[in-house]
């Protein structure tokens, strides 16, 4: 199978790209993986996508290729220099398999150089061919260095001219050895490629495997070979004008599951810009252009691999079936032959009865007279020499087994009819000395009868065994075909590139795998009505709960499950600690910085109250969701019916306590694990009951500061409070120097985060002191705050609360307007729901702002400075960010309104009458997976995710209630897709009845 471009392919592709794409501007650049890149170009109403793969290919593509959710550093470098640049020309570097794409002109020109040989490379150069970035840095000797800030060599190699100078061609042939292949001599010394050389050799009458000294004579055939190479050069020069797309195919046969007859199908083997002579007898597809042929070839490669794998499985199944049939036939033939031999021996004994009895008597007498075995053997040999008829038939003494071997023949062997019969030839027969001749004959007849019975039983059993094997083979054919069909029909959903699950109330919950995905998730997918969930822990994922109906509020149970997901994908998983998460409305997430500060690239801010969720033990699960066919969706519409708000307490009661399970592959004791989680449950229930009667502000603003000193990278915590607002910034923040009137920004690194311990709620005066220390100080304010601090330094929490009650104040979080209507001395606290509604717009409430740090995308911008945005810019922020060329576009992989329909078409409770299309593995809180048919519980442990996922899949396949279709779908899952969402090292809690045997 052809794997990469040849020189003639490059010439044909360049000609077509120059014709169609030159003059178009770069709209955006994407990377499919570390070697494949896409450049999207446009010109007025015309759009096109140029695809190139390092070391392999370059062509225009019409197919939708999966893009990385976050662009790589190399893509960002290309975007910085090439965006909005015009593609000026595409050329070949010398005669090498190197392509030069020029964007822009003059000193503003940039070159993308693509190497399509060996391991390949992609190089970005400026107008002087100085390397700005390179995909694979390398050195060739001491002089040539392919590194950044080095100059790319554009000379290229030049092959010797064998067209105008025949002496060069003659020297090539003379230096070759006798028997060398002519094509192999010419391919490395010319730039025509093996396919074109073979074409012209066949066209000029040379055999396909011409060899020097045999089929090719240098003196006689040199002029004709020169003409052939001249023809190849002419094709090479004009290929841009005559090129068309040819995809050469191979006819494959596969056994049919139903009829057993072979069926033909075709697989793509090679792509070429013209139909070569050697391919005229092969099946092929002709397309209008060479680019279309290459696009067709590589886009169908993955599905073709699935087909070939299925065909190989089918062939193996049929081969196994043929081996079983052959083995049974061989066994029956052996049994039939044994019967014939035993019967023939018995007949010979009957016909030679007197002679056999005499021989038995002679040997018995010798043994009775205590003659040694050696002497008996000598006596038999001596009697044979004397012509004794009895001694003549004794051929071997097997006295250790009490047997003798006689050579018996038919009495009528001399007749003409019997001489031609093979069965009448003399035959060696073993005789038992303990038995008479007739008794020996009876023994052989008995053995023949036993063999006959065994043959009959073998025929019956072989028929059953073959029928069973045939049934298994047909089932294998059906399964392999089904798996191939499932994988080809499987459409990857937009949320599968993230952590995700469908909540118990039928909401899609997605989370970022890393900081770049977290940023992508918030900037592209967080819309009005959605909820943002996070946990102040190292490694915690940013979670977005999609709300497809902005008129409905997201239920508390879904928020709790999203919080468990945020905590589960954090350091709390391995530490096995129970902690809390918080949520905010989507309107509270922005890129607007506090006054006097600005956000660095890749950061965003949370404004207003954070609504803290009650902590629960981190118990996740792994299950399977099945995609339903349209006709089966109606019966599953209530599978994830939202519960009423009064049922929110059931969150804690849903199968948190382990049933009788067996935890696989872990050294920790089950008892300690259960005790730990049981204690966590009691604490969570106590906290839940307490949260129903606590004050609103106490839930929204808990009296606990999470220690972030162990957070990743440079996440720092800065608190700044003033009279108007309060905010907490986690991450890097830069401050604008107000003394610089000309608008320049001075970047200052934030102070390192201090190690914080859990403390009680500070006094109102202490908050005021801290606020004034970190905010802009007013004249005389420092001294005033020092006096306040000294005055209230001995005040404890009870005393402060008593004074607050007397003043009818519960702190800064209470609505002052409502307190005016309350009677003095009366307890006015109201019951607080678990998930308080955020009132971000209430001017009486203080604003709490949290900056979640993201890793900046690897951009080469000289400055990451950004002027502080005003609050009025909040509404148009998403549009402005996309317009700035951050690589996120609204028309690519964007969730649409039909996502609600997708969720309705997914079920974890398949029924027998359902028509299932494919299956999707999912990791979610275990309470979410409780109704699922296929599920296992995941706990923190020591088992690697790959081993754990394989164990879980084997458990699902062992389920006796699983249908054949469900097993086919489960088998179609790829190993790398099954365990990719596991939170790290785990322990599986599997029912003992389903635990796979070792």
Tab-separated table of C-alpha atoms in Angstrom, residues 335 338-353 356 410 429-431 435-454:
chain	number	residue	atom	x	y	z
A	335	UNK	CA	-11.100	-45.642	12.182
A	338	UNK	CA	-8.343	-49.868	11.434
A	339	UNK	CA	-11.509	-51.930	10.878
A	340	UNK	CA	-10.304	-53.184	7.502
A	341	UNK	CA	-6.906	-54.162	8.900
A	342	UNK	CA	-8.378	-55.986	11.914
A	343	UNK	CA	-10.809	-57.905	9.719
A	344	UNK	CA	-8.050	-58.871	7.281
A	345	UNK	CA	-5.857	-60.123	10.140
A	346	UNK	CA	-8.686	-62.199	11.560
A	347	UNK	CA	-9.382	-63.772	8.130
A	348	UNK	CA	-5.680	-64.611	7.655
A	349	UNK	CA	-5.555	-66.304	11.058
A	350	UNK	CA	-8.637	-68.422	10.192
A	351	UNK	CA	-7.129	-69.491	6.859
A	352	UNK	CA	-3.735	-70.376	8.401
A	353	UNK	CA	-5.092	-71.956	11.615
A	356	UNK	CA	-0.384	-70.860	13.549
A	410	UNK	CA	-3.799	-66.121	1.625
A	429	UNK	CA	0.057	-60.349	12.307
A	430	UNK	CA	0.747	-60.295	16.056
A	431	UNK	CA	-0.289	-63.598	17.775
A	435	UNK	CA	-4.524	-67.915	23.004
A	436	UNK	CA	-5.221	-70.427	20.274
A	437	UNK	CA	-5.417	-69.443	16.629
A	438	UNK	CA	-9.218	-69.179	16.728
A	439	UNK	CA	-9.048	-67.167	19.950
A	440	UNK	CA	-6.616	-64.733	18.272
A	441	UNK	CA	-8.975	-64.431	15.310
A	442	UNK	CA	-11.889	-63.776	17.669
A	443	UNK	CA	-9.838	-61.039	19.354
A	444	UNK	CA	-9.248	-59.248	16.043
A	445	UNK	CA	-12.906	-59.544	15.105
A	446	UNK	CA	-13.746	-57.955	18.464
A	447	UNK	CA	-11.335	-55.090	17.870
A	448	UNK	CA	-12.892	-54.536	14.453
A	449	UNK	CA	-16.350	-54.416	16.040
A	450	UNK	CA	-15.170	-51.903	18.660
A	451	UNK	CA	-13.630	-49.714	15.965
A	452	UNK	CA	-16.905	-49.841	14.048
A	453	UNK	CA	-18.848	-48.670	17.103
A	454	UNK	CA	-16.284	-45.935	17.716
